[in-house]
Short mmCIF file of C-alpha atoms in Angstrom, two decimals:
data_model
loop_
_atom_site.label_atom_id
_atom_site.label_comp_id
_atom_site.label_asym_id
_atom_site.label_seq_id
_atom_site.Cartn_x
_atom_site.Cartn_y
_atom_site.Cartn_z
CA UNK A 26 60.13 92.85 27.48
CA UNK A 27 56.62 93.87 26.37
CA UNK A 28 53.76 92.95 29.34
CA UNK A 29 50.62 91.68 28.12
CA UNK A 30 48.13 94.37 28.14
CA UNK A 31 45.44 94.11 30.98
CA UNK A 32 42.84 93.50 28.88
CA UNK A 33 44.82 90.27 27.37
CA UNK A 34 44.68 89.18 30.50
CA UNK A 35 41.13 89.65 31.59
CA UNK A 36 39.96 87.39 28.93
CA UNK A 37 42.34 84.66 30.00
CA UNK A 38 41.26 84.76 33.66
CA UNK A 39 37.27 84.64 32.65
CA UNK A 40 37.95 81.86 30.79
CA UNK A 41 39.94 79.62 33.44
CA UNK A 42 36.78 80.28 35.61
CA UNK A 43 34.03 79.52 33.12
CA UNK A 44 36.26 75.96 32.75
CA UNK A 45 36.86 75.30 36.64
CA UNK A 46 32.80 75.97 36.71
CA UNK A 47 31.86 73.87 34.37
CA UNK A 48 33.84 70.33 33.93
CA UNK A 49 31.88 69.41 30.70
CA UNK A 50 32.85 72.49 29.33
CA UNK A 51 36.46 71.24 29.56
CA UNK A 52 35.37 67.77 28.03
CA UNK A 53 34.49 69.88 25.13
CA UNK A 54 37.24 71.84 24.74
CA UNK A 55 39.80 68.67 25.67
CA UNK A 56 38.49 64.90 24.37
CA UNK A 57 38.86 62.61 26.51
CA UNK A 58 40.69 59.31 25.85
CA UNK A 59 38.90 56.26 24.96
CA UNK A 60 39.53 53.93 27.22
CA UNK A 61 41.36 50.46 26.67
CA UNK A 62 38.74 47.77 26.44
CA UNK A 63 38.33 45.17 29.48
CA UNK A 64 39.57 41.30 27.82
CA UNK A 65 35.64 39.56 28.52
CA UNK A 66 36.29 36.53 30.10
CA UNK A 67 34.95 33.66 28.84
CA UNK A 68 32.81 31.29 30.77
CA UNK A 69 33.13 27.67 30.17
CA UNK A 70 28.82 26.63 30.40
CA UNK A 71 28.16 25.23 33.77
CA UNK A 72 26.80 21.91 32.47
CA UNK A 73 22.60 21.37 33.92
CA UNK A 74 22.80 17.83 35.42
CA UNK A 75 20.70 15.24 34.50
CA UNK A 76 18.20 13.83 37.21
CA UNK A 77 17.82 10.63 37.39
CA UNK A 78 14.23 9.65 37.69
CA UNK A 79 13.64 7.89 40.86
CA UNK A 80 12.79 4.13 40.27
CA UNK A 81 9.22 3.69 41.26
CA UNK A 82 9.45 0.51 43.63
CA UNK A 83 7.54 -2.61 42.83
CA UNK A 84 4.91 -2.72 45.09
CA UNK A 85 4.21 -6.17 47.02
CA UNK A 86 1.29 -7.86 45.83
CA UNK A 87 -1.57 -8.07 48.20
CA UNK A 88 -2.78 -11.52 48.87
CA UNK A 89 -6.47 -11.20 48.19
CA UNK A 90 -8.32 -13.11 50.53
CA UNK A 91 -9.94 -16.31 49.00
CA UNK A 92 -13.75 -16.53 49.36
CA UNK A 93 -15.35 -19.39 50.64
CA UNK A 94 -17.01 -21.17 48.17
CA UNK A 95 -18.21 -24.49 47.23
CA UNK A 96 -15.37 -26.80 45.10
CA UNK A 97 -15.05 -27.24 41.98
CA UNK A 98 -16.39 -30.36 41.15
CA UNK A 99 -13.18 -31.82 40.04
CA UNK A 100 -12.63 -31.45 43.68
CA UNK A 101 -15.81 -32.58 45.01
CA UNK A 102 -17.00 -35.37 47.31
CA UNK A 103 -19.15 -38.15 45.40
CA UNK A 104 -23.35 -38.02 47.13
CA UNK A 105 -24.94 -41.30 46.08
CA UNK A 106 -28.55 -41.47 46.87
CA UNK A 107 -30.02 -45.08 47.43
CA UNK A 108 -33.62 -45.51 47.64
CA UNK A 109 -35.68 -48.14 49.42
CA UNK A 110 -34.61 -49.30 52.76
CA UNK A 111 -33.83 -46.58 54.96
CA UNK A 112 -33.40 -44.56 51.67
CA UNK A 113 -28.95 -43.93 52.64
CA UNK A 114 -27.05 -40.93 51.21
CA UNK A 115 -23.81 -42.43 50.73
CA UNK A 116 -20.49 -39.55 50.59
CA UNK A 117 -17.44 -40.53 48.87
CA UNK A 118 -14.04 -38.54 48.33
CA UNK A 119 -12.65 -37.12 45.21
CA UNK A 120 -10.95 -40.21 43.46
CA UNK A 121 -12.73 -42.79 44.57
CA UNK A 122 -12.42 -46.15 42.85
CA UNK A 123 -12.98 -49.73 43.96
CA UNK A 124 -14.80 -51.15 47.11
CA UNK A 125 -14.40 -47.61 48.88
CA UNK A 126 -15.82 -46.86 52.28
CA UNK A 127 -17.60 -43.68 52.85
CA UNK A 128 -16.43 -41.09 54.40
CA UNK A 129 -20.06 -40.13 55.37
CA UNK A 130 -23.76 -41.64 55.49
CA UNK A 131 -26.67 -40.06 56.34
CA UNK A 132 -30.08 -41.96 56.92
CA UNK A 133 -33.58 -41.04 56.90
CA UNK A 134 -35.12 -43.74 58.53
CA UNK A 135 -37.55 -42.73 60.88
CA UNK A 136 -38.07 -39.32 58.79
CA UNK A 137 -40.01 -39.82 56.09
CA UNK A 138 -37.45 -39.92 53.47
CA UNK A 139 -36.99 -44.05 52.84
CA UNK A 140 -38.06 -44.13 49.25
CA UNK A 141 -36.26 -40.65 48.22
CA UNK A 142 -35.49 -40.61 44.33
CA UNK A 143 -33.68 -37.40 43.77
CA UNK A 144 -30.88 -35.36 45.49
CA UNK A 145 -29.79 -32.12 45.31
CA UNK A 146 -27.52 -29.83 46.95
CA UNK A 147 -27.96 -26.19 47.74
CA UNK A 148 -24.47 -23.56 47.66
CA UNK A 149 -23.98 -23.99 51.30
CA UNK A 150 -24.34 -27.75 51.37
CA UNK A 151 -27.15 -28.30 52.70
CA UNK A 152 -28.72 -31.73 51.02
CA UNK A 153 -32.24 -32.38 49.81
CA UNK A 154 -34.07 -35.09 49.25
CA UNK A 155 -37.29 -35.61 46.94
CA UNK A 156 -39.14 -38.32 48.90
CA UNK A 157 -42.07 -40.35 46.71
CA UNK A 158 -43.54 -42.45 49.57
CA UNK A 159 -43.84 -39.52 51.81
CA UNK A 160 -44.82 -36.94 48.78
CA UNK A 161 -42.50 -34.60 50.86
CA UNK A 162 -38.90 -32.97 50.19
CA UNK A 163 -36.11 -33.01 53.35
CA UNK A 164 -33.50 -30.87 53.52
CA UNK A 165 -30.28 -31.71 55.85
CA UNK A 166 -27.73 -29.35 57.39
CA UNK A 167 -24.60 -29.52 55.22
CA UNK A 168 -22.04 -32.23 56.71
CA UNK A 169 -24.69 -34.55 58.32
CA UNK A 170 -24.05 -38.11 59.17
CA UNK A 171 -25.82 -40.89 60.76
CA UNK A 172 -29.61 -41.03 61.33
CA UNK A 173 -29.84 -37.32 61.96
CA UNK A 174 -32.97 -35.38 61.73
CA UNK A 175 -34.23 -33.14 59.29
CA UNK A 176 -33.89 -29.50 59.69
CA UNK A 177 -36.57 -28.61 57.06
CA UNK A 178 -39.26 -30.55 55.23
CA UNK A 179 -41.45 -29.20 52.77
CA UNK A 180 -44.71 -31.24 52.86
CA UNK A 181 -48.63 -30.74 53.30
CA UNK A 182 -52.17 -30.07 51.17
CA UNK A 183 -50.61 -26.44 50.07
CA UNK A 184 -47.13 -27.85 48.87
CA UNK A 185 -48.51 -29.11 45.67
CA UNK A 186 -46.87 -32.57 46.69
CA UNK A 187 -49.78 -34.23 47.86
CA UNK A 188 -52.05 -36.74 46.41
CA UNK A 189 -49.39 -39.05 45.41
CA UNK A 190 -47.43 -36.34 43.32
CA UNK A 191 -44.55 -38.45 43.59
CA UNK A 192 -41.76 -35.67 43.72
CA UNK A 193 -38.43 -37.91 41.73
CA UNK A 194 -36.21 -34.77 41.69
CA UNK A 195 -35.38 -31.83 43.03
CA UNK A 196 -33.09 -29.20 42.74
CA UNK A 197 -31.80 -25.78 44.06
CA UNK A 198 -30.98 -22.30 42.44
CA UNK A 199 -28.30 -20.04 43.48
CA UNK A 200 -30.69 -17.74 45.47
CA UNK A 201 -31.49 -21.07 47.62
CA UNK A 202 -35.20 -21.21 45.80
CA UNK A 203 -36.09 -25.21 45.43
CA UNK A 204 -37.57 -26.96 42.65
CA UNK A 205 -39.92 -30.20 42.59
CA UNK A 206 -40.87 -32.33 40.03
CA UNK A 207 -43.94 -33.98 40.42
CA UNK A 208 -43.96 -36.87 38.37
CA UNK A 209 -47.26 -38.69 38.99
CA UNK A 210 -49.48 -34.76 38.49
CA UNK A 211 -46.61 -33.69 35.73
CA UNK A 212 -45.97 -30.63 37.54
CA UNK A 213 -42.59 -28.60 38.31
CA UNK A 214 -43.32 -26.74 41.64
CA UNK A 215 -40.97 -23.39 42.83
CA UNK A 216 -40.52 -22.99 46.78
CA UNK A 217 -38.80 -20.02 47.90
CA UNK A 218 -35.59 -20.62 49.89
CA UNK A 219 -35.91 -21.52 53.54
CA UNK A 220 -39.43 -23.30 53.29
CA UNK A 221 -40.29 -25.28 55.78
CA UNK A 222 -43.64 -26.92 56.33
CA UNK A 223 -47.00 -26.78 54.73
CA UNK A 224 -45.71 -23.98 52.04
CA UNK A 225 -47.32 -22.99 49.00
CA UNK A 226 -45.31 -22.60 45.90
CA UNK A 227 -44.65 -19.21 44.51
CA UNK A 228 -44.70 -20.50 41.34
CA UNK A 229 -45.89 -24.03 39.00
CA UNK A 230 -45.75 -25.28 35.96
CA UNK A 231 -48.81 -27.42 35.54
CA UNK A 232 -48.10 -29.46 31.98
CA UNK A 233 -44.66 -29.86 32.38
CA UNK A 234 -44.51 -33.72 32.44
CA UNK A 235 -41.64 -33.41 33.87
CA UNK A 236 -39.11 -36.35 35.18
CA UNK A 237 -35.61 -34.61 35.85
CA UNK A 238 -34.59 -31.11 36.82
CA UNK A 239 -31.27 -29.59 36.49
CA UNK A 240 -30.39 -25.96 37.04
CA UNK A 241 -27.40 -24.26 35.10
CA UNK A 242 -24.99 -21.53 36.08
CA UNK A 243 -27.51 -19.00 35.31
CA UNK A 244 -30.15 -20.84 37.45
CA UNK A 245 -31.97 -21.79 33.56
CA UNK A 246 -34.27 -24.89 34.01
CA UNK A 247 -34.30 -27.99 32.52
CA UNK A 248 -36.61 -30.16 32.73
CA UNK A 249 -36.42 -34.18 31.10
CA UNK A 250 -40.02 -34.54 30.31
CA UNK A 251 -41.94 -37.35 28.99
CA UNK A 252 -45.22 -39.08 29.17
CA UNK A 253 -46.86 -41.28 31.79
CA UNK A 254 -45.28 -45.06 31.32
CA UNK A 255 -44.64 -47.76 33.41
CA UNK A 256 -41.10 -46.78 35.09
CA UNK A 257 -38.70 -50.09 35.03
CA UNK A 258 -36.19 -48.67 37.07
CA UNK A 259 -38.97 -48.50 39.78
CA UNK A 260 -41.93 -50.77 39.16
CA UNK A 261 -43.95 -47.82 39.17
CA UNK A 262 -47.27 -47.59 37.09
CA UNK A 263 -47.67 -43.93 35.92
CA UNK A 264 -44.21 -42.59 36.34
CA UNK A 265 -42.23 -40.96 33.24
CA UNK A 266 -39.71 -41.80 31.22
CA UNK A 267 -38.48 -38.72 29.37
CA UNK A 268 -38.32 -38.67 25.63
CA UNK A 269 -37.97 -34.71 25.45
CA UNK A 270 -35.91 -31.81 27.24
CA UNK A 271 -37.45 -28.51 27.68
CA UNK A 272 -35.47 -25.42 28.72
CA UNK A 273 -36.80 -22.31 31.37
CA UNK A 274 -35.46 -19.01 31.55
CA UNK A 275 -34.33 -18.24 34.92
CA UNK A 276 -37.46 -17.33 37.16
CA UNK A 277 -40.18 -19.05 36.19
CA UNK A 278 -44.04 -18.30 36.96
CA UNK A 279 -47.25 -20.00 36.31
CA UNK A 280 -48.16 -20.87 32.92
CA UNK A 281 -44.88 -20.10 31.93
CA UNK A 282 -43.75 -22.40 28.45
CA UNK A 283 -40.10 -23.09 27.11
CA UNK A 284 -38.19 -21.06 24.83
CA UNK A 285 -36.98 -24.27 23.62
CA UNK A 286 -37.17 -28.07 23.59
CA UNK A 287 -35.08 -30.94 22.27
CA UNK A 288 -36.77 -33.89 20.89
CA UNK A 289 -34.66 -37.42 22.15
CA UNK A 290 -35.58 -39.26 19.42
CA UNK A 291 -36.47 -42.33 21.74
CA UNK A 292 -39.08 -44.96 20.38
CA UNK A 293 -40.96 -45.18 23.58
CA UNK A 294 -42.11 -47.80 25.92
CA UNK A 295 -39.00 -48.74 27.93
CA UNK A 296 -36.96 -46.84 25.87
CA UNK A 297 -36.33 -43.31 27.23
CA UNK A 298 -34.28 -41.00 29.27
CA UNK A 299 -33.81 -41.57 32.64
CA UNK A 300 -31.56 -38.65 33.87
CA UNK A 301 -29.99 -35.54 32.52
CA UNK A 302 -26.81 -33.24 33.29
CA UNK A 303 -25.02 -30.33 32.34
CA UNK A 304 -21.01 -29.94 31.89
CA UNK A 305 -19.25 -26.32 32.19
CA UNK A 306 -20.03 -25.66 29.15
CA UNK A 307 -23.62 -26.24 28.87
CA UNK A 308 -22.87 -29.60 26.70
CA UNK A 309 -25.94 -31.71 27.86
CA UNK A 310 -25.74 -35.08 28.73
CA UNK A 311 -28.83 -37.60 28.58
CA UNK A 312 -29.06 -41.35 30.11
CA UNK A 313 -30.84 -43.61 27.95
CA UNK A 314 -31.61 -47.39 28.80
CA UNK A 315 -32.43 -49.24 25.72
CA UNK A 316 -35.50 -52.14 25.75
CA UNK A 317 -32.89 -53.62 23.11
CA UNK A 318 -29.47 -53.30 22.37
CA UNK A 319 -27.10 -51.05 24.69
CA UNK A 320 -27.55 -48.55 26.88
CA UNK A 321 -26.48 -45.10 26.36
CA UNK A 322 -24.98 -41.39 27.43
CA UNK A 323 -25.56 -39.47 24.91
CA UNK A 324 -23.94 -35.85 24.57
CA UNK A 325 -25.50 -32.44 23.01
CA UNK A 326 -23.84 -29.37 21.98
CA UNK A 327 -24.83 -26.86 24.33
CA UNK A 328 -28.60 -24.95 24.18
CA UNK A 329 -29.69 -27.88 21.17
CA UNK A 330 -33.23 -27.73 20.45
CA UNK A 331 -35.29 -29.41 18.24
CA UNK A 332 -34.05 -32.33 16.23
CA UNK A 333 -30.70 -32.02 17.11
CA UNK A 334 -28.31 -34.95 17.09
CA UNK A 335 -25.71 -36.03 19.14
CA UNK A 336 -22.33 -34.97 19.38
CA UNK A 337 -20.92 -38.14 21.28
CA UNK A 338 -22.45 -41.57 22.33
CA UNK A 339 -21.06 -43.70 24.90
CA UNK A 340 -22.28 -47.34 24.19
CA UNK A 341 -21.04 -50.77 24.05
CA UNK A 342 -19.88 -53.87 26.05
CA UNK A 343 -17.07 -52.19 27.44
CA UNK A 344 -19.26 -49.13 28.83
CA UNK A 345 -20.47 -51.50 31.96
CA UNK A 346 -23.75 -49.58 31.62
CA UNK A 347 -27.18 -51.34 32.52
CA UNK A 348 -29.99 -49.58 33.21
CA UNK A 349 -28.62 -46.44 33.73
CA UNK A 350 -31.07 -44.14 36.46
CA UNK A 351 -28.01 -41.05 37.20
CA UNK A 352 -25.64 -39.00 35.91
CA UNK A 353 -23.58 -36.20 36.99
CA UNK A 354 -20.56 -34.33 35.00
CA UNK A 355 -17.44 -32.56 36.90
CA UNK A 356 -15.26 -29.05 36.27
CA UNK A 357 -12.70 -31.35 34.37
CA UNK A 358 -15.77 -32.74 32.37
CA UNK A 359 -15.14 -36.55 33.91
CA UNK A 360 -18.97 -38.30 33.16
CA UNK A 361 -20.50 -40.38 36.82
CA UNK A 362 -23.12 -42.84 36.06
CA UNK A 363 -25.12 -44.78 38.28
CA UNK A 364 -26.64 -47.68 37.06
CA UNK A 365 -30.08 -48.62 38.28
CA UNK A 366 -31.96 -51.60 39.60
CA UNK A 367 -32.95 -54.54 37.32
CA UNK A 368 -36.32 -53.84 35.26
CA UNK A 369 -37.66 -56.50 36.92
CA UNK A 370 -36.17 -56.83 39.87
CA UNK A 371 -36.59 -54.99 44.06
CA UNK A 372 -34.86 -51.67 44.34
CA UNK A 373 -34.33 -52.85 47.89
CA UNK A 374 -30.82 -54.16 48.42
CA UNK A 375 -29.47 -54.83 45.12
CA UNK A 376 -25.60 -54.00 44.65
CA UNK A 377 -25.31 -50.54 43.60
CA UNK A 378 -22.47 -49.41 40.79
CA UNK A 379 -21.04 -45.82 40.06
CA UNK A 380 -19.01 -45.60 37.00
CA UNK A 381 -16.54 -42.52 35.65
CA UNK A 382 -16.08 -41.85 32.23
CA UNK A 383 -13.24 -39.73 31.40
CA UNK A 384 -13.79 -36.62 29.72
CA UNK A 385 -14.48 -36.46 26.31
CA UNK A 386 -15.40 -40.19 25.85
CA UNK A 387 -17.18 -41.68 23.23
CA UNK A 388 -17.71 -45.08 21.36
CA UNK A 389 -17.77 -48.59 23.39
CA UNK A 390 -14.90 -47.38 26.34
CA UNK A 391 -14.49 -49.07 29.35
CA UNK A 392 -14.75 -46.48 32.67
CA UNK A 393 -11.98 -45.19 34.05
CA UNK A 394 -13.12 -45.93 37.57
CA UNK A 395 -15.66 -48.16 39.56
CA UNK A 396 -17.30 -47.49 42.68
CA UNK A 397 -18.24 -51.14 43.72
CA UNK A 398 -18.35 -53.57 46.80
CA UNK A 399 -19.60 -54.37 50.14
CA UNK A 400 -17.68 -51.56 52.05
CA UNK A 401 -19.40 -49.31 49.70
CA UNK A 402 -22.79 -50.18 51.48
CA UNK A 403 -24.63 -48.92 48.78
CA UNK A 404 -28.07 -50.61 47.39
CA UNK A 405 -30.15 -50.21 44.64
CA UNK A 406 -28.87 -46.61 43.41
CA UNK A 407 -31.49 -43.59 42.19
CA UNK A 408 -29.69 -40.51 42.00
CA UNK A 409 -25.89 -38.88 42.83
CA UNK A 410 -24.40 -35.43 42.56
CA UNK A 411 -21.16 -33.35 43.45
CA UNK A 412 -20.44 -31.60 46.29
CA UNK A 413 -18.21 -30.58 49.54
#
C-alpha cells in the first residue's frame, strides 16, 4: 500500500484550517440549501365598525317670559267719555252689548274736568282728559274709579291752553309725550311726558286748525282739521268741524307743516268730520254727520292724501248712526261709534249709544252690538277709546 507523500498531506491539513477559520469560506465552497418557503397565512380583514352618531337630544323649549304689555284691542276694555255733568268716564268689558253695567267709573267732579271732550290713554294706562271749560288736560292713575283725584293736570298762562283754547282732544305717544288740540286758537300743542302744572310746550303747531288727534304705531300725527264753524254736537260758536286730515312725521317742532293731507270732500256748514281713527293697518276711518241725508264712516286706504276716495262707506237706516261725535277701531278691525247729542239739543243727560260694526262693513248694515240703557249710566257721549 503506497502512503500519501507528506507533502499531499500538508496541503490537505492547511486547507481544513483555512475552512474551520472562515465559515463563509465553506458557504462558498458548499451551497447551501434554499430553504422551503413558510405557507403565509392569510388574514381574513378585521372589519372597522361603524359608529353610530350619537342622536343629538331635542332640547326643551324655554318658556320665554311674556312681557307685560297693554292688550290687544280685541281684548280691550270699552272707555266712554261723557261730557257735561260731572263729565263720567264710563269702563266697559270686552263684549259688551245691551244695557251693560260698568265695570268702572271715574268722575271729575270737583276737579276741573266736567266738560272734558277728548280721552286718551297713555301705554301704562294712565287716562287723560282734554277739559274745554277748564282749558286744562287731567291725567288719572291707570285703574281709577269713583271721584278720585287727579294725579297730574297740565294747565296755566305757559300751557298754551289758556284764553279759552278749548283743548277737544288729546292724545299720547309711545314715549309718554302728550298732545293738545286747541280748537278755539287752532293750535296742536306737544308736552313732554310727566308734565304737571303750569308747563310750557316743547313744541306747537300754530295753523293747524286742528279738531282731532290720533297717533299711529310709529307715534305719526294726525290731525282732523277744519275751519272755525258753529259745532252742533256742542252748541259751540267757533269750534271746528274738520273737512281735511293732515299727517306729521313723528316728532314734531314749531312751524313744522304736513308731508301730506287728505281733502274730505265735505260741503261745509254742518257737514263735516267729527272724529277720526286708525285700524292696524293704517286704513283711516272718518265720522261724518250729514246736514241732509245719512250719516257716515267712511274708510281710506292707508297714508291717502289728496283727493282720494273712499274705500268703504257705512250709511243707511240700518247703520243706527245719528250724529256721530267718536270712533275707535280694534286689533280684529271691529268699528265703535258713539253717537253724539242732538244738534239742537243739551249735551247734559241725554241717553248715550255705542255701536260696533263688524270688521270690514260697508253699505246700510245694522251693528253687530249696542251699548244702550239705564245701567249703562252714560249721558250725552263725546269721545271713547280702547284700553286695559
Amino acid at each position: 500500500m503506497r502512503l500519501p507523500s507528506i507533502s499531499v498531506l500538508l496541503v490537505a491539513l492547511m486547507m481544513a484550517s483555512s475552512a474551520w477559520a472562515n465559515p463563509t469560506a465553506k458557504a462558498t465552497l458548499s451551497a447551501s440549501p434554499t430553504p422551503k418557503p413558510v405557507p403565509t397565512r392569510k388574514l381574513t380583514p378585521t372589519p372597522t365598525p361603524t359608529r353610530t352618531p350619537k342622536p343629538t337630544a331635542t332640547p326643551t323649549p324655554q318658556k320665554t317670559p311674556t312681557p307685560t304689555a297693554m292688550p290687544t284691542l280685541s281684548e280691550a276694555n270699552l272707555y266712554v267719555l261723557s261730557n257735561g255733568g260731572a263729565g263720567r268716564v264710563h269702563v266697559y268689558p270686552a263684549g259688551s252689548n245691551g244695557d251693560t253695567s260698568p265695570i268702572r267709573s271715574i268722575s271729575s267732579n270737583g276737579y276741573g274736568g266736567s266738560n272734558a271732550f277728548g280721552i286718551a290713554l297713555d301705554t301704562s294706562g294712565d287716562i287723560y282728559l282734554a277739559n274745554t271749560n277748564g282749558d286744562s288736560i287731567i291725567e288719572y292713575s291707570a285703574g281709577s274709579d269713583g271721584n278720585v283725584a287727579p294725579v297730574a293736570t297740565i294747565s296755566g298762562p305757559n300751557t298754551g291752553l289758556v284764553n279759552s283754547a278749548d283743548p277737544m282732544s288729546v292724545a299720547v305717544d309711545s314715549q309718554g309725550n302728550i298732545y293738545a288740540a286747541g280748537t278755539a286758537n287752532g293750535a296742536v300743542m306737544e308736552y313732554p311726558a310727566g308734565s304737571n302744572g303750569n308747563v310750557a310746550p316743547i313744541a306747537t303747531i300754530s295753523n293747524a286748525n286742528s279738531v282731532r288727534l290720533i297717533l299711529d304705531r310709529r307715534d305719526d300725527l294726525y290731525v282732523l282739521a277744519g275751519n272755525p264753524t258753529l259745532n252742533p254736537l256742542t252748541g259751540v260758536e267757533n269750534q271746528l268741524l274738520g273737512s281735511e286730515v293732515d299727517t306729521y312725521r313723528a316728532g314734531i317742532h314749531d312751524g313744522v307743516r304736513p308731508v301730506s293731507r287728505l281733502f274730505l270732500n265735505v260741503s261745509g256748514g254742518y257737514d263735516g268730520a267729527t272724529a277720526i281713527a286708525l285700524d292696524s293697518q293704517n286704513n283711516l276711518y272718518v265720522a261724518v254727520p250729514q246736514s241732509s241725508g245719512f250719516d257716515e264712516i267712511r274708510k281710506y286706504a292707508a297714508y291717502s292724501a289728496e283727493l282720494a276716495v273712499p274705500i268703504a262707506t257705512i250709511v243707511g237706516e240700518n247703520t243706527f248712526l245719528d250724529e256721530p261725535l267718536a270712533i275707535t277701531v280694534d286689533s280684529s278691525g271691529n268699528i265703535y261709534v258713539a253717537n253724539g247729542p242732538e244738534p239742537n239739543g243739551n249735551p247734559e243727560g241725554l241717553p248715550g249709544i255705542v255701536m260696533e260694526f263688524a270688521s270690514g262693513s260697508e253699505g246700510n248694515v245694522a251693528p253687530i252690538a249696542v251699548i244702550q240703557g239705564p245701567d249703562t249710566d252714560m249721558g250725552g257721549l263725546a269721545d271713547l277709546v280702547l284700553g286695559p
